[in-house]
Amino acid sequence: MSDPKVLRTEVLAGLVVALALIPEAISFSIIAGVDPAIGLFASFTMAVTIAVVGGRPAMISAATGAVALVIAPLNREHGFGYLVAAVILAGVLQIVLGALGVARLMRFVPRSVMVGFVNSLAILIFMAQVPEMTNVPWPVYPLLAAGLALMALFPKVTKVIPAPLASIVILTVVTVAAGIAVPAVGDKGDLPSSLPVPGLPDVPFTLDTLTTIAPYALAMALVGLMESLMTAKLVDDITDTHSSKTRESIGQGIANIVTGFFGGMGGCAMIGQTMINVRVSGARTRLSTFLAGALLMVLCVVFGPVVSDIPMAALVAVMVMVSVATFDWHSIAPKTLRRMPAGEITVMVVTVVCVVATHNLAIGVVVGSITAMVIFAKRVAHLAEVTAVTDPDGGTVVYRVTGELFFASSNDLVGRFGYATDPDKVVIDLSAAHVWDASSVSALDAIETKYAQRGKSVEIIGLNEPSALIHRRLSGELASH
């Protein structure tokens, strides 16, 4: 860090991200139904903690829309104390999942589920803005349009200042100077005037509390890890560097526990802010992440009155832009849909529908992944082919089996043989097949039994080593007694 150029890049990146975090943290607080201070505290503690304990340098973790959407119902139905308790429990679960190697399970989440995850996140972020655009004074609409226009056009003028920040500053100056009466950030709750103080959540420490918060905590832990690990993989690709996903998983847990004890709403890695930090600002070290959190608090505590005057229309415009930028438009382009296999489109749609219906990203990802596996199993099941060749003398028939033999493909294997019409000697050649499970061994046993009942002998040849091992271990052991 002795290089002054690197230091300047990291400091400026941290400042830009801190400025960009303020509107998002406040917006996510509103989604979760808590004071803006809660989201800002969470962003401060998450960023500062993960800068030290995280596995992916330069990745930004803070209060996020995904986590806010998961825990909003808990806050609405049971109150803020339960939300904080859920954040702490989610952190504990993330450490456990990280230690158990959940990061390695990410390879089982198909691309179509990832696309569905991102698209549904974008839809939910947009849906959360709708209440801010209905039953409001009419000047909100031109301000909203102006905010969107500024964010679209400002990058053409300069990229030194982030477009969302420029839009917020301009709209705030206009509304304050012209005295336009529209809902502002200050109307949502007071901003923090001091640093957060640690404390225990205000809930009864009973089994009843645990059963109330556990489902939300598990959902938050899974969503937080999914989004964080997906973002870490993205940063790895951009920077051509490797990061420890297990350390990142455990780090997310530690950051959420710290955040919970400081009364924050929890969070995870942020795709949007991380892109600002890594791709736009060129940051590569932990310093930028640490400064993003630290400077965020400085801006709130020192410049709180100014932040309170920001019109909500400006933040809604930012969040609409975030949802538009988050959505993978390429995935629904007619050209893409024409080329994409029907199964992949089905998985993406199932993921989106589940998430939007339940408002729970974890449920969507799990259901989407299971759907993908079922479709994959059905597709692979048809790859097992059986062809028969009878010897010229008519005394032997050789069945050549090609493909993968597992529970789905071996089910109809038994029906592919001519038990009544075949000669006395039957050879089953498995040199072009692979036996994966007990279902396949059971199917082969059933075939041998059916021939034996007719006084015919079966010889199985060509098993590769792993197939021979499973066949030797299980053959004759699977019949029900």
CSV table of C-alpha atoms in Angstrom, one decimal:
chain,number,residue,atom,x,y,z
A,1,MET,CA,0.0,0.0,0.0
A,2,SER,CA,3.1,2.2,-0.1
A,3,ASP,CA,2.4,3.2,-3.7
A,4,PRO,CA,0.7,6.7,-3.6
A,5,LYS,CA,-1.2,6.0,-6.8
A,6,VAL,CA,-2.8,2.8,-5.4
A,7,LEU,CA,-3.6,4.6,-2.2
A,8,ARG,CA,-5.3,7.4,-4.1
A,9,THR,CA,-7.3,4.9,-6.2
A,10,GLU,CA,-8.5,3.1,-3.0
A,11,VAL,CA,-9.4,6.3,-1.1
A,12,LEU,CA,-11.4,7.8,-4.0
A,13,ALA,CA,-13.1,4.4,-4.7
A,14,GLY,CA,-14.1,4.3,-1.0
A,15,LEU,CA,-15.5,7.8,-1.1
A,16,VAL,CA,-17.5,7.2,-4.3
A,17,VAL,CA,-18.9,3.9,-2.9
A,18,ALA,CA,-19.8,5.6,0.5
A,19,LEU,CA,-21.7,8.4,-1.4
A,20,ALA,CA,-23.5,5.8,-3.6
A,21,LEU,CA,-24.3,3.6,-0.5
A,22,ILE,CA,-26.2,6.3,1.3
A,23,PRO,CA,-29.3,6.4,-1.0
A,24,GLU,CA,-29.3,2.6,-1.3
A,25,ALA,CA,-28.9,1.9,2.4
A,26,ILE,CA,-31.8,4.3,3.1
A,27,SER,CA,-33.9,2.8,0.3
A,28,PHE,CA,-33.3,-0.7,1.6
A,29,SER,CA,-34.1,0.4,5.2
A,30,ILE,CA,-37.5,1.6,3.8
A,31,ILE,CA,-38.0,-1.8,2.1
A,32,ALA,CA,-37.3,-3.5,5.4
A,33,GLY,CA,-39.6,-1.1,7.2
A,34,VAL,CA,-37.0,0.4,9.6
A,35,ASP,CA,-35.5,3.8,10.2
A,36,PRO,CA,-32.8,5.0,7.7
A,37,ALA,CA,-30.3,4.9,10.5
A,38,ILE,CA,-30.6,1.1,10.8
A,39,GLY,CA,-29.7,0.5,7.2
A,40,LEU,CA,-26.8,3.1,7.4
A,41,PHE,CA,-25.5,1.5,10.6
A,42,ALA,CA,-25.7,-1.9,8.9
A,43,SER,CA,-23.8,-0.7,5.9
A,44,PHE,CA,-21.1,0.8,8.1
A,45,THR,CA,-20.6,-2.3,10.3
A,46,MET,CA,-20.8,-4.8,7.4
A,47,ALA,CA,-18.3,-3.0,5.2
A,48,VAL,CA,-15.8,-2.3,8.0
A,49,THR,CA,-16.0,-5.9,9.4
A,50,ILE,CA,-15.9,-7.7,6.0
A,51,ALA,CA,-12.9,-5.6,5.0
A,52,VAL,CA,-11.0,-7.4,7.8
A,53,VAL,CA,-12.5,-10.9,7.8
A,54,GLY,CA,-13.8,-11.4,4.2
A,55,GLY,CA,-12.3,-13.7,1.6
A,56,ARG,CA,-12.6,-11.4,-1.4
A,57,PRO,CA,-10.6,-8.1,-1.3
A,58,ALA,CA,-12.4,-5.0,-2.8
A,59,MET,CA,-15.8,-6.6,-2.6
A,60,ILE,CA,-18.4,-4.3,-0.9
A,61,SER,CA,-20.8,-5.8,1.7
A,62,ALA,CA,-23.6,-3.6,3.2
A,63,ALA,CA,-27.3,-3.5,3.8
A,64,THR,CA,-28.9,-5.0,0.7
A,65,GLY,CA,-32.3,-5.3,-1.0
A,66,ALA,CA,-32.2,-9.1,-1.0
A,67,VAL,CA,-31.8,-9.3,2.8
A,68,ALA,CA,-34.3,-6.4,3.3
A,69,LEU,CA,-36.9,-8.3,1.3
A,70,VAL,CA,-36.4,-11.5,3.4
A,71,ILE,CA,-36.6,-9.9,6.8
A,72,ALA,CA,-39.3,-7.2,6.1
A,73,PRO,CA,-42.2,-9.5,7.0
A,74,LEU,CA,-40.6,-10.4,10.4
A,75,ASN,CA,-40.1,-6.7,11.2
A,76,ARG,CA,-43.7,-6.0,10.2
A,77,GLU,CA,-45.3,-8.8,12.2
A,78,HIS,CA,-43.1,-9.0,15.3
A,79,GLY,CA,-41.1,-5.8,15.6
A,80,PHE,CA,-37.5,-4.6,15.3
A,81,GLY,CA,-36.1,-6.6,18.2
A,82,TYR,CA,-36.9,-9.9,16.4
A,83,LEU,CA,-35.3,-8.5,13.2
A,84,VAL,CA,-32.0,-7.9,15.1
A,85,ALA,CA,-32.2,-11.3,16.7
A,86,ALA,CA,-32.7,-12.9,13.3
A,87,VAL,CA,-29.7,-11.0,11.9
A,88,ILE,CA,-27.4,-12.4,14.7
A,89,LEU,CA,-28.8,-16.0,14.2
A,90,ALA,CA,-28.3,-15.6,10.4
A,91,GLY,CA,-24.7,-14.7,11.0
A,92,VAL,CA,-24.2,-17.8,13.2
A,93,LEU,CA,-25.8,-20.0,10.5
A,94,GLN,CA,-23.5,-18.5,7.9
A,95,ILE,CA,-20.4,-19.4,9.9
A,96,VAL,CA,-21.7,-22.9,10.3
A,97,LEU,CA,-22.6,-23.3,6.6
A,98,GLY,CA,-19.2,-21.7,5.7
A,99,ALA,CA,-17.3,-24.2,7.9
A,100,LEU,CA,-19.4,-27.1,6.4
A,101,GLY,CA,-18.2,-26.1,3.0
A,102,VAL,CA,-21.4,-24.7,1.6
A,103,ALA,CA,-19.4,-22.6,-0.8
A,104,ARG,CA,-18.6,-25.8,-2.8
A,105,LEU,CA,-22.4,-26.3,-3.3
A,106,MET,CA,-22.5,-23.2,-5.5
A,107,ARG,CA,-21.3,-25.3,-8.4
A,108,PHE,CA,-24.7,-27.1,-8.3
A,109,VAL,CA,-26.7,-23.9,-8.9
A,110,PRO,CA,-27.3,-23.9,-12.7
A,111,ARG,CA,-26.8,-20.8,-14.8
A,112,SER,CA,-30.5,-20.5,-15.6
A,113,VAL,CA,-31.2,-20.4,-11.8
A,114,MET,CA,-28.6,-17.6,-11.4
A,115,VAL,CA,-30.3,-15.6,-14.2
A,116,GLY,CA,-33.7,-16.2,-12.6
A,117,PHE,CA,-32.2,-15.1,-9.2
A,118,VAL,CA,-30.9,-11.8,-10.7
A,119,ASN,CA,-34.1,-11.1,-12.6
A,120,SER,CA,-36.4,-11.7,-9.7
A,121,LEU,CA,-34.2,-9.5,-7.4
A,122,ALA,CA,-34.6,-6.7,-10.0
A,123,ILE,CA,-38.4,-7.2,-10.1
A,124,LEU,CA,-38.7,-7.2,-6.3
A,125,ILE,CA,-36.6,-4.0,-6.0
A,126,PHE,CA,-38.9,-2.3,-8.5
A,127,MET,CA,-42.0,-3.6,-6.8
A,128,ALA,CA,-40.8,-2.2,-3.5
A,129,GLN,CA,-40.6,1.3,-5.1
A,130,VAL,CA,-44.3,1.2,-6.2
A,131,PRO,CA,-45.7,2.5,-2.9
A,132,GLU,CA,-43.4,5.5,-3.1
A,133,MET,CA,-44.9,6.3,-6.6
A,134,THR,CA,-48.6,6.0,-5.6
A,135,ASN,CA,-50.7,8.5,-3.7
A,136,VAL,CA,-48.0,11.1,-3.6
A,137,PRO,CA,-48.0,14.9,-4.6
A,138,TRP,CA,-47.8,15.4,-8.3
A,139,PRO,CA,-44.3,17.1,-8.3
A,140,VAL,CA,-42.9,13.7,-7.4
A,141,TYR,CA,-43.5,12.4,-11.0
A,142,PRO,CA,-41.5,15.1,-12.8
A,143,LEU,CA,-38.7,14.8,-10.2
A,144,LEU,CA,-38.7,11.0,-10.8
A,145,ALA,CA,-38.5,11.5,-14.6
A,146,ALA,CA,-35.7,14.1,-14.1
A,147,GLY,CA,-33.8,11.7,-11.9
A,148,LEU,CA,-34.0,8.9,-14.4
A,149,ALA,CA,-33.0,11.3,-17.3
A,150,LEU,CA,-30.0,12.6,-15.3
A,151,MET,CA,-28.7,9.1,-14.5
A,152,ALA,CA,-29.0,8.1,-18.2
A,153,LEU,CA,-27.3,11.3,-19.5
A,154,PHE,CA,-24.8,12.3,-16.8
A,155,PRO,CA,-22.2,9.6,-17.6
A,156,LYS,CA,-22.0,11.1,-21.2
A,157,VAL,CA,-20.7,14.4,-19.5
A,158,THR,CA,-18.3,12.9,-16.9
A,159,LYS,CA,-17.7,9.6,-15.2
A,160,VAL,CA,-15.6,11.1,-12.4
A,161,ILE,CA,-18.8,11.6,-10.2
A,162,PRO,CA,-21.2,8.7,-10.0
A,163,ALA,CA,-24.4,9.5,-12.0
A,164,PRO,CA,-26.7,8.5,-9.0
A,165,LEU,CA,-24.9,10.9,-6.7
A,166,ALA,CA,-25.1,13.7,-9.3
A,167,SER,CA,-28.8,13.1,-9.7
A,168,ILE,CA,-29.5,13.1,-6.0
A,169,VAL,CA,-27.5,16.3,-5.4
A,170,ILE,CA,-29.2,18.2,-8.3
A,171,LEU,CA,-32.7,17.1,-7.4
A,172,THR,CA,-32.1,18.0,-3.7
A,173,VAL,CA,-30.8,21.5,-4.6
A,174,VAL,CA,-33.8,22.0,-6.9
A,175,THR,CA,-36.4,20.9,-4.4
A,176,VAL,CA,-34.9,22.9,-1.5
A,177,ALA,CA,-34.2,26.0,-3.5
A,178,ALA,CA,-37.7,26.1,-5.1
A,179,GLY,CA,-39.4,25.0,-1.8
A,180,ILE,CA,-41.2,22.1,-3.5
A,181,ALA,CA,-43.2,20.1,-1.0
A,182,VAL,CA,-42.5,16.4,-1.6
A,183,PRO,CA,-41.7,13.5,0.7
A,184,ALA,CA,-38.0,13.6,1.8
A,185,VAL,CA,-35.6,11.2,3.6
A,186,GLY,CA,-36.1,13.1,6.9
A,187,ASP,CA,-39.8,12.1,6.8
A,188,LYS,CA,-38.9,8.5,7.0
A,189,GLY,CA,-37.0,8.9,10.3
A,190,ASP,CA,-34.1,10.7,11.9
A,191,LEU,CA,-30.6,10.0,10.5
A,192,PRO,CA,-28.0,8.9,13.0
A,193,SER,CA,-26.2,11.8,14.8
A,194,SER,CA,-23.7,9.5,16.6
A,195,LEU,CA,-22.0,6.1,16.0
A,196,PRO,CA,-24.0,2.9,16.8
A,197,VAL,CA,-23.7,1.5,20.3
A,198,PRO,CA,-23.5,-2.3,20.9
A,199,GLY,CA,-26.3,-4.0,22.7
A,200,LEU,CA,-28.4,-7.2,22.9
A,201,PRO,CA,-31.7,-7.5,20.9
A,202,ASP,CA,-34.8,-6.5,22.8
A,203,VAL,CA,-36.5,-9.9,22.7
A,204,PRO,CA,-37.4,-12.6,25.3
A,205,PHE,CA,-34.7,-15.3,25.2
A,206,THR,CA,-37.1,-18.2,24.8
A,207,LEU,CA,-37.7,-21.2,22.5
A,208,ASP,CA,-40.7,-19.4,21.1
A,209,THR,CA,-38.5,-16.5,20.0
A,210,LEU,CA,-36.1,-18.9,18.3
A,211,THR,CA,-38.8,-20.8,16.4
A,212,THR,CA,-40.2,-17.4,15.2
A,213,ILE,CA,-36.9,-16.0,13.9
A,214,ALA,CA,-35.3,-19.3,12.7
A,215,PRO,CA,-37.0,-19.5,9.3
A,216,TYR,CA,-36.2,-15.9,8.5
A,217,ALA,CA,-32.6,-16.3,9.7
A,218,LEU,CA,-32.1,-19.4,7.6
A,219,ALA,CA,-33.6,-17.6,4.5
A,220,MET,CA,-31.4,-14.6,5.2
A,221,ALA,CA,-28.3,-16.7,5.7
A,222,LEU,CA,-28.8,-18.6,2.4
A,223,VAL,CA,-29.7,-15.5,0.4
A,224,GLY,CA,-26.7,-13.6,1.8
A,225,LEU,CA,-24.3,-16.4,1.0
A,226,MET,CA,-25.7,-16.9,-2.5
A,227,GLU,CA,-25.5,-13.3,-3.4
A,228,SER,CA,-22.0,-12.9,-1.8
A,229,LEU,CA,-20.6,-16.0,-3.4
A,230,MET,CA,-22.0,-15.0,-6.8
A,231,THR,CA,-20.6,-11.5,-6.5
A,232,ALA,CA,-17.2,-12.9,-5.3
A,233,LYS,CA,-17.1,-15.2,-8.4
A,234,LEU,CA,-17.9,-12.1,-10.6
A,235,VAL,CA,-15.0,-10.1,-9.0
A,236,ASP,CA,-12.6,-13.1,-9.4
A,237,ASP,CA,-13.4,-13.1,-13.2
A,238,ILE,CA,-13.0,-9.3,-13.5
A,239,THR,CA,-9.7,-9.1,-11.6
A,240,ASP,CA,-8.3,-12.5,-12.8
A,241,THR,CA,-7.6,-13.4,-9.2
A,242,HIS,CA,-8.7,-16.2,-6.9
A,243,SER,CA,-10.5,-15.7,-3.5
A,244,SER,CA,-11.4,-18.0,-0.6
A,245,LYS,CA,-15.1,-18.6,-0.8
A,246,THR,CA,-15.1,-20.5,2.5
A,247,ARG,CA,-13.4,-17.5,4.3
A,248,GLU,CA,-15.9,-15.2,2.6
A,249,SER,CA,-18.9,-17.3,3.8
A,250,ILE,CA,-17.5,-17.3,7.4
A,251,GLY,CA,-16.7,-13.6,7.1
A,252,GLN,CA,-20.2,-12.8,6.1
A,253,GLY,CA,-21.4,-14.6,9.2
A,254,ILE,CA,-19.1,-12.6,11.5
A,255,ALA,CA,-20.1,-9.3,9.8
A,256,ASN,CA,-23.8,-10.1,10.3
A,257,ILE,CA,-23.2,-11.0,14.0
A,258,VAL,CA,-21.3,-7.7,14.6
A,259,THR,CA,-24.0,-5.8,12.7
A,260,GLY,CA,-26.8,-7.4,14.7
A,261,PHE,CA,-25.2,-6.5,18.1
A,262,PHE,CA,-24.8,-2.9,16.8
A,263,GLY,CA,-28.6,-2.8,16.0
A,264,GLY,CA,-28.2,-3.0,12.2
A,265,MET,CA,-30.4,-4.8,9.7
A,266,GLY,CA,-27.8,-7.2,8.3
A,267,GLY,CA,-26.6,-7.5,4.8
A,268,CYS,CA,-24.4,-9.3,2.3
A,269,ALA,CA,-22.2,-8.5,-0.8
A,270,MET,CA,-23.6,-5.9,-3.1
A,271,ILE,CA,-23.3,-6.5,-6.9
A,272,GLY,CA,-24.0,-2.9,-7.8
A,273,GLN,CA,-21.6,-1.2,-5.3
A,274,THR,CA,-18.9,-3.8,-5.9
A,275,MET,CA,-19.0,-3.0,-9.6
A,276,ILE,CA,-18.6,0.7,-8.9
A,277,ASN,CA,-15.6,-0.1,-6.6
A,278,VAL,CA,-13.9,-2.7,-8.8
A,279,ARG,CA,-14.8,-2.0,-12.4
A,280,VAL,CA,-15.5,1.8,-12.4
A,281,SER,CA,-13.1,3.0,-9.7
A,282,GLY,CA,-10.4,0.3,-10.2
A,283,ALA,CA,-10.0,-0.6,-6.5
A,284,ARG,CA,-8.3,-3.9,-5.7
A,285,THR,CA,-7.6,-4.0,-1.9
A,286,ARG,CA,-9.5,-4.2,1.4
A,287,LEU,CA,-8.8,-0.5,2.1
A,288,SER,CA,-11.5,0.6,-0.3
A,289,THR,CA,-14.1,-1.6,1.4
A,290,PHE,CA,-13.1,-0.3,4.9
A,291,LEU,CA,-13.2,3.3,3.8
A,292,ALA,CA,-16.6,2.9,2.1
A,293,GLY,CA,-18.0,2.0,5.5
A,294,ALA,CA,-16.0,4.5,7.5
A,295,LEU,CA,-16.7,7.5,5.2
A,296,LEU,CA,-20.4,6.5,5.1
A,297,MET,CA,-20.7,7.2,8.9
A,298,VAL,CA,-18.8,10.4,8.5
A,299,LEU,CA,-21.2,11.6,5.8
A,300,CYS,CA,-24.2,10.7,8.0
A,301,VAL,CA,-23.0,12.0,11.3
A,302,VAL,CA,-21.4,15.2,10.0
A,303,PHE,CA,-23.7,16.0,7.1
A,304,GLY,CA,-27.0,14.4,8.4
A,305,PRO,CA,-29.2,17.6,8.0
A,306,VAL,CA,-28.2,17.8,4.3
A,307,VAL,CA,-29.0,14.1,3.7
A,308,SER,CA,-32.4,14.5,5.4
A,309,ASP,CA,-33.4,17.0,2.7
A,310,ILE,CA,-32.9,14.5,-0.1
A,311,PRO,CA,-36.3,14.0,-1.8
A,312,MET,CA,-37.6,10.5,-1.9
A,313,ALA,CA,-38.2,10.8,-5.6
A,314,ALA,CA,-34.4,11.0,-6.1
A,315,LEU,CA,-33.9,7.7,-4.2
A,316,VAL,CA,-36.8,6.0,-6.0
A,317,ALA,CA,-35.2,7.0,-9.3
A,318,VAL,CA,-31.9,5.5,-8.2
A,319,MET,CA,-33.6,2.2,-7.1
A,320,VAL,CA,-35.6,2.0,-10.4
A,321,MET,CA,-32.3,2.5,-12.3
A,322,VAL,CA,-30.7,-0.2,-10.1
A,323,SER,CA,-33.5,-2.6,-10.9
A,324,VAL,CA,-33.2,-1.9,-14.6
A,325,ALA,CA,-29.4,-2.4,-14.5
A,326,THR,CA,-29.7,-5.5,-12.4
A,327,PHE,CA,-32.2,-7.2,-14.7
A,328,ASP,CA,-30.6,-9.5,-17.4
A,329,TRP,CA,-32.4,-8.1,-20.4
A,330,HIS,CA,-30.4,-10.4,-22.7
A,331,SER,CA,-32.0,-13.4,-21.1
A,332,ILE,CA,-35.5,-12.4,-22.3
A,333,ALA,CA,-34.5,-11.2,-25.8
A,334,PRO,CA,-36.5,-13.1,-28.5
A,335,LYS,CA,-33.2,-14.1,-30.2
A,336,THR,CA,-32.0,-15.7,-26.9
A,337,LEU,CA,-35.3,-17.4,-26.2
A,338,ARG,CA,-35.4,-18.9,-29.7
A,339,ARG,CA,-31.9,-20.5,-29.1
A,340,MET,CA,-32.3,-21.5,-25.5
A,341,PRO,CA,-33.5,-25.1,-24.7
A,342,ALA,CA,-37.0,-25.1,-23.4
A,343,GLY,CA,-35.8,-26.7,-20.1
A,344,GLU,CA,-33.5,-23.8,-19.3
A,345,ILE,CA,-36.3,-21.2,-20.0
A,346,THR,CA,-38.6,-23.2,-17.7
A,347,VAL,CA,-36.0,-23.2,-14.9
A,348,MET,CA,-35.5,-19.4,-15.2
A,349,VAL,CA,-39.3,-18.7,-15.2
A,350,VAL,CA,-39.9,-21.1,-12.3
A,351,THR,CA,-37.2,-19.4,-10.2
A,352,VAL,CA,-38.6,-15.9,-11.0
A,353,VAL,CA,-42.3,-16.9,-10.3
A,354,CYS,CA,-41.3,-18.6,-7.0
A,355,VAL,CA,-39.3,-15.6,-5.8
A,356,VAL,CA,-41.9,-13.0,-6.8
A,357,ALA,CA,-44.7,-15.0,-5.3
A,358,THR,CA,-43.0,-15.8,-2.0
A,359,HIS,CA,-40.7,-12.7,-1.8
A,360,ASN,CA,-38.1,-15.1,-0.7
A,361,LEU,CA,-35.0,-15.4,-2.9
A,362,ALA,CA,-33.8,-18.6,-1.2
A,363,ILE,CA,-37.0,-20.5,-2.0
A,364,GLY,CA,-36.8,-19.5,-5.6
A,365,VAL,CA,-33.2,-20.7,-5.9
A,366,VAL,CA,-33.9,-24.0,-4.2
A,367,VAL,CA,-37.1,-24.7,-6.3
A,368,GLY,CA,-35.3,-23.6,-9.4
A,369,SER,CA,-32.3,-25.8,-8.7
A,370,ILE,CA,-34.6,-28.8,-8.0
A,371,THR,CA,-36.5,-28.1,-11.3
A,372,ALA,CA,-33.2,-28.0,-13.2
A,373,MET,CA,-32.1,-31.3,-11.7
A,374,VAL,CA,-35.4,-33.0,-12.6
A,375,ILE,CA,-35.2,-31.7,-16.2
A,376,PHE,CA,-31.6,-32.8,-16.4
A,377,ALA,CA,-32.4,-36.3,-15.1
A,378,LYS,CA,-35.3,-36.6,-17.6
A,379,ARG,CA,-33.0,-35.5,-20.4
A,380,VAL,CA,-30.2,-37.9,-19.4
A,381,ALA,CA,-32.6,-40.8,-18.9
A,382,HIS,CA,-33.1,-41.0,-22.6
A,383,LEU,CA,-29.4,-41.3,-23.3
A,384,ALA,CA,-29.2,-45.0,-22.4
A,385,GLU,CA,-29.5,-47.0,-25.6
A,386,VAL,CA,-29.8,-50.8,-26.0
A,387,THR,CA,-28.9,-52.5,-29.3
A,388,ALA,CA,-29.0,-56.3,-29.9
A,389,VAL,CA,-26.9,-58.4,-32.3
A,390,THR,CA,-27.5,-62.2,-32.6
A,391,ASP,CA,-24.6,-64.5,-33.5
A,392,PRO,CA,-24.9,-66.0,-37.0
A,393,ASP,CA,-25.3,-69.5,-35.5
A,394,GLY,CA,-28.2,-68.2,-33.5
A,395,GLY,CA,-26.9,-69.5,-30.1
A,396,THR,CA,-25.9,-66.2,-28.5
A,397,VAL,CA,-27.3,-62.7,-28.5
A,398,VAL,CA,-25.1,-59.7,-27.5
A,399,TYR,CA,-26.9,-56.6,-26.1
A,400,ARG,CA,-24.7,-53.5,-26.3
A,401,VAL,CA,-25.8,-50.8,-23.7
A,402,THR,CA,-24.6,-47.2,-24.3
A,403,GLY,CA,-24.9,-44.3,-22.0
A,404,GLU,CA,-25.3,-43.4,-18.3
A,405,LEU,CA,-27.1,-45.9,-16.1
A,406,PHE,CA,-28.7,-44.2,-13.0
A,407,PHE,CA,-32.1,-44.2,-11.3
A,408,ALA,CA,-33.9,-42.4,-14.1
A,409,SER,CA,-32.4,-44.2,-17.1
A,410,SER,CA,-32.3,-47.7,-15.6
A,411,ASN,CA,-36.0,-47.8,-14.9
A,412,ASP,CA,-36.9,-48.7,-18.5
A,413,LEU,CA,-33.8,-50.8,-19.1
A,414,VAL,CA,-35.5,-54.0,-17.9
A,415,GLY,CA,-38.1,-53.7,-20.7
A,416,ARG,CA,-35.6,-53.5,-23.5
A,417,PHE,CA,-34.7,-57.3,-23.6
A,418,GLY,CA,-36.5,-60.1,-25.4
A,419,TYR,CA,-36.6,-62.7,-22.6
A,420,ALA,CA,-39.0,-65.1,-24.3
A,421,THR,CA,-37.5,-65.0,-27.8
A,422,ASP,CA,-33.7,-64.7,-27.1
A,423,PRO,CA,-31.4,-67.8,-27.4
A,424,ASP,CA,-30.0,-69.6,-24.3
A,425,LYS,CA,-26.9,-67.5,-24.0
A,426,VAL,CA,-27.2,-63.7,-23.4
A,427,VAL,CA,-24.2,-61.3,-23.2
A,428,ILE,CA,-24.7,-57.8,-22.0
A,429,ASP,CA,-21.8,-55.5,-23.1
A,430,LEU,CA,-21.5,-52.5,-20.8
A,431,SER,CA,-18.2,-51.2,-22.2
A,432,ALA,CA,-19.9,-48.0,-23.5
A,433,ALA,CA,-22.0,-47.5,-20.4
A,434,HIS,CA,-21.4,-46.4,-16.8
A,435,VAL,CA,-23.2,-47.8,-13.7
A,436,TRP,CA,-23.8,-44.9,-11.2
A,437,ASP,CA,-26.1,-46.2,-8.5
A,438,ALA,CA,-28.0,-49.1,-6.8
A,439,SER,CA,-31.0,-48.6,-9.1
A,440,SER,CA,-28.9,-49.6,-12.1
A,441,VAL,CA,-27.4,-52.7,-10.3
A,442,SER,CA,-31.0,-53.7,-9.2
A,443,ALA,CA,-32.1,-53.4,-12.9
A,444,LEU,CA,-29.3,-55.6,-14.1
A,445,ASP,CA,-30.1,-58.2,-11.3
A,446,ALA,CA,-33.8,-58.1,-12.5
A,447,ILE,CA,-32.7,-58.8,-16.1
A,448,GLU,CA,-30.6,-61.8,-15.0
A,449,THR,CA,-33.4,-63.2,-12.9
A,450,LYS,CA,-35.9,-62.9,-15.8
A,451,TYR,CA,-33.6,-64.9,-18.1
A,452,ALA,CA,-32.8,-67.4,-15.3
A,453,GLN,CA,-36.5,-68.1,-14.9
A,454,ARG,CA,-36.5,-69.2,-18.5
A,455,GLY,CA,-33.4,-71.3,-18.1
A,456,LYS,CA,-31.1,-68.9,-19.9
A,457,SER,CA,-27.6,-67.7,-18.8
A,458,VAL,CA,-26.5,-64.1,-18.7
A,459,GLU,CA,-22.9,-62.8,-18.9
A,460,ILE,CA,-22.2,-59.1,-18.2
A,461,ILE,CA,-18.9,-57.9,-19.8
A,462,GLY,CA,-17.1,-54.6,-20.3
A,463,LEU,CA,-17.7,-52.9,-16.9
A,464,ASN,CA,-15.2,-50.1,-16.3
A,465,GLU,CA,-13.5,-50.1,-12.9
A,466,PRO,CA,-15.9,-47.9,-10.9
A,467,SER,CA,-19.0,-49.6,-12.4
A,468,ALA,CA,-17.5,-53.1,-11.7
A,469,LEU,CA,-16.9,-52.1,-8.0
A,470,ILE,CA,-20.5,-50.9,-7.4
A,471,HIS,CA,-21.8,-53.9,-9.3
A,472,ARG,CA,-19.6,-56.4,-7.3
A,473,ARG,CA,-20.6,-54.7,-4.0
A,474,LEU,CA,-24.4,-54.6,-4.6
A,475,SER,CA,-25.3,-57.3,-7.0
A,476,GLY,CA,-27.6,-59.9,-5.4
A,477,GLU,CA,-27.9,-57.8,-2.2
A,478,LEU,CA,-30.8,-55.6,-3.4
A,479,ALA,CA,-33.7,-58.1,-3.8
A,480,SER,CA,-36.4,-57.6,-1.1
A,481,HIS,CA,-36.5,-60.6,1.3
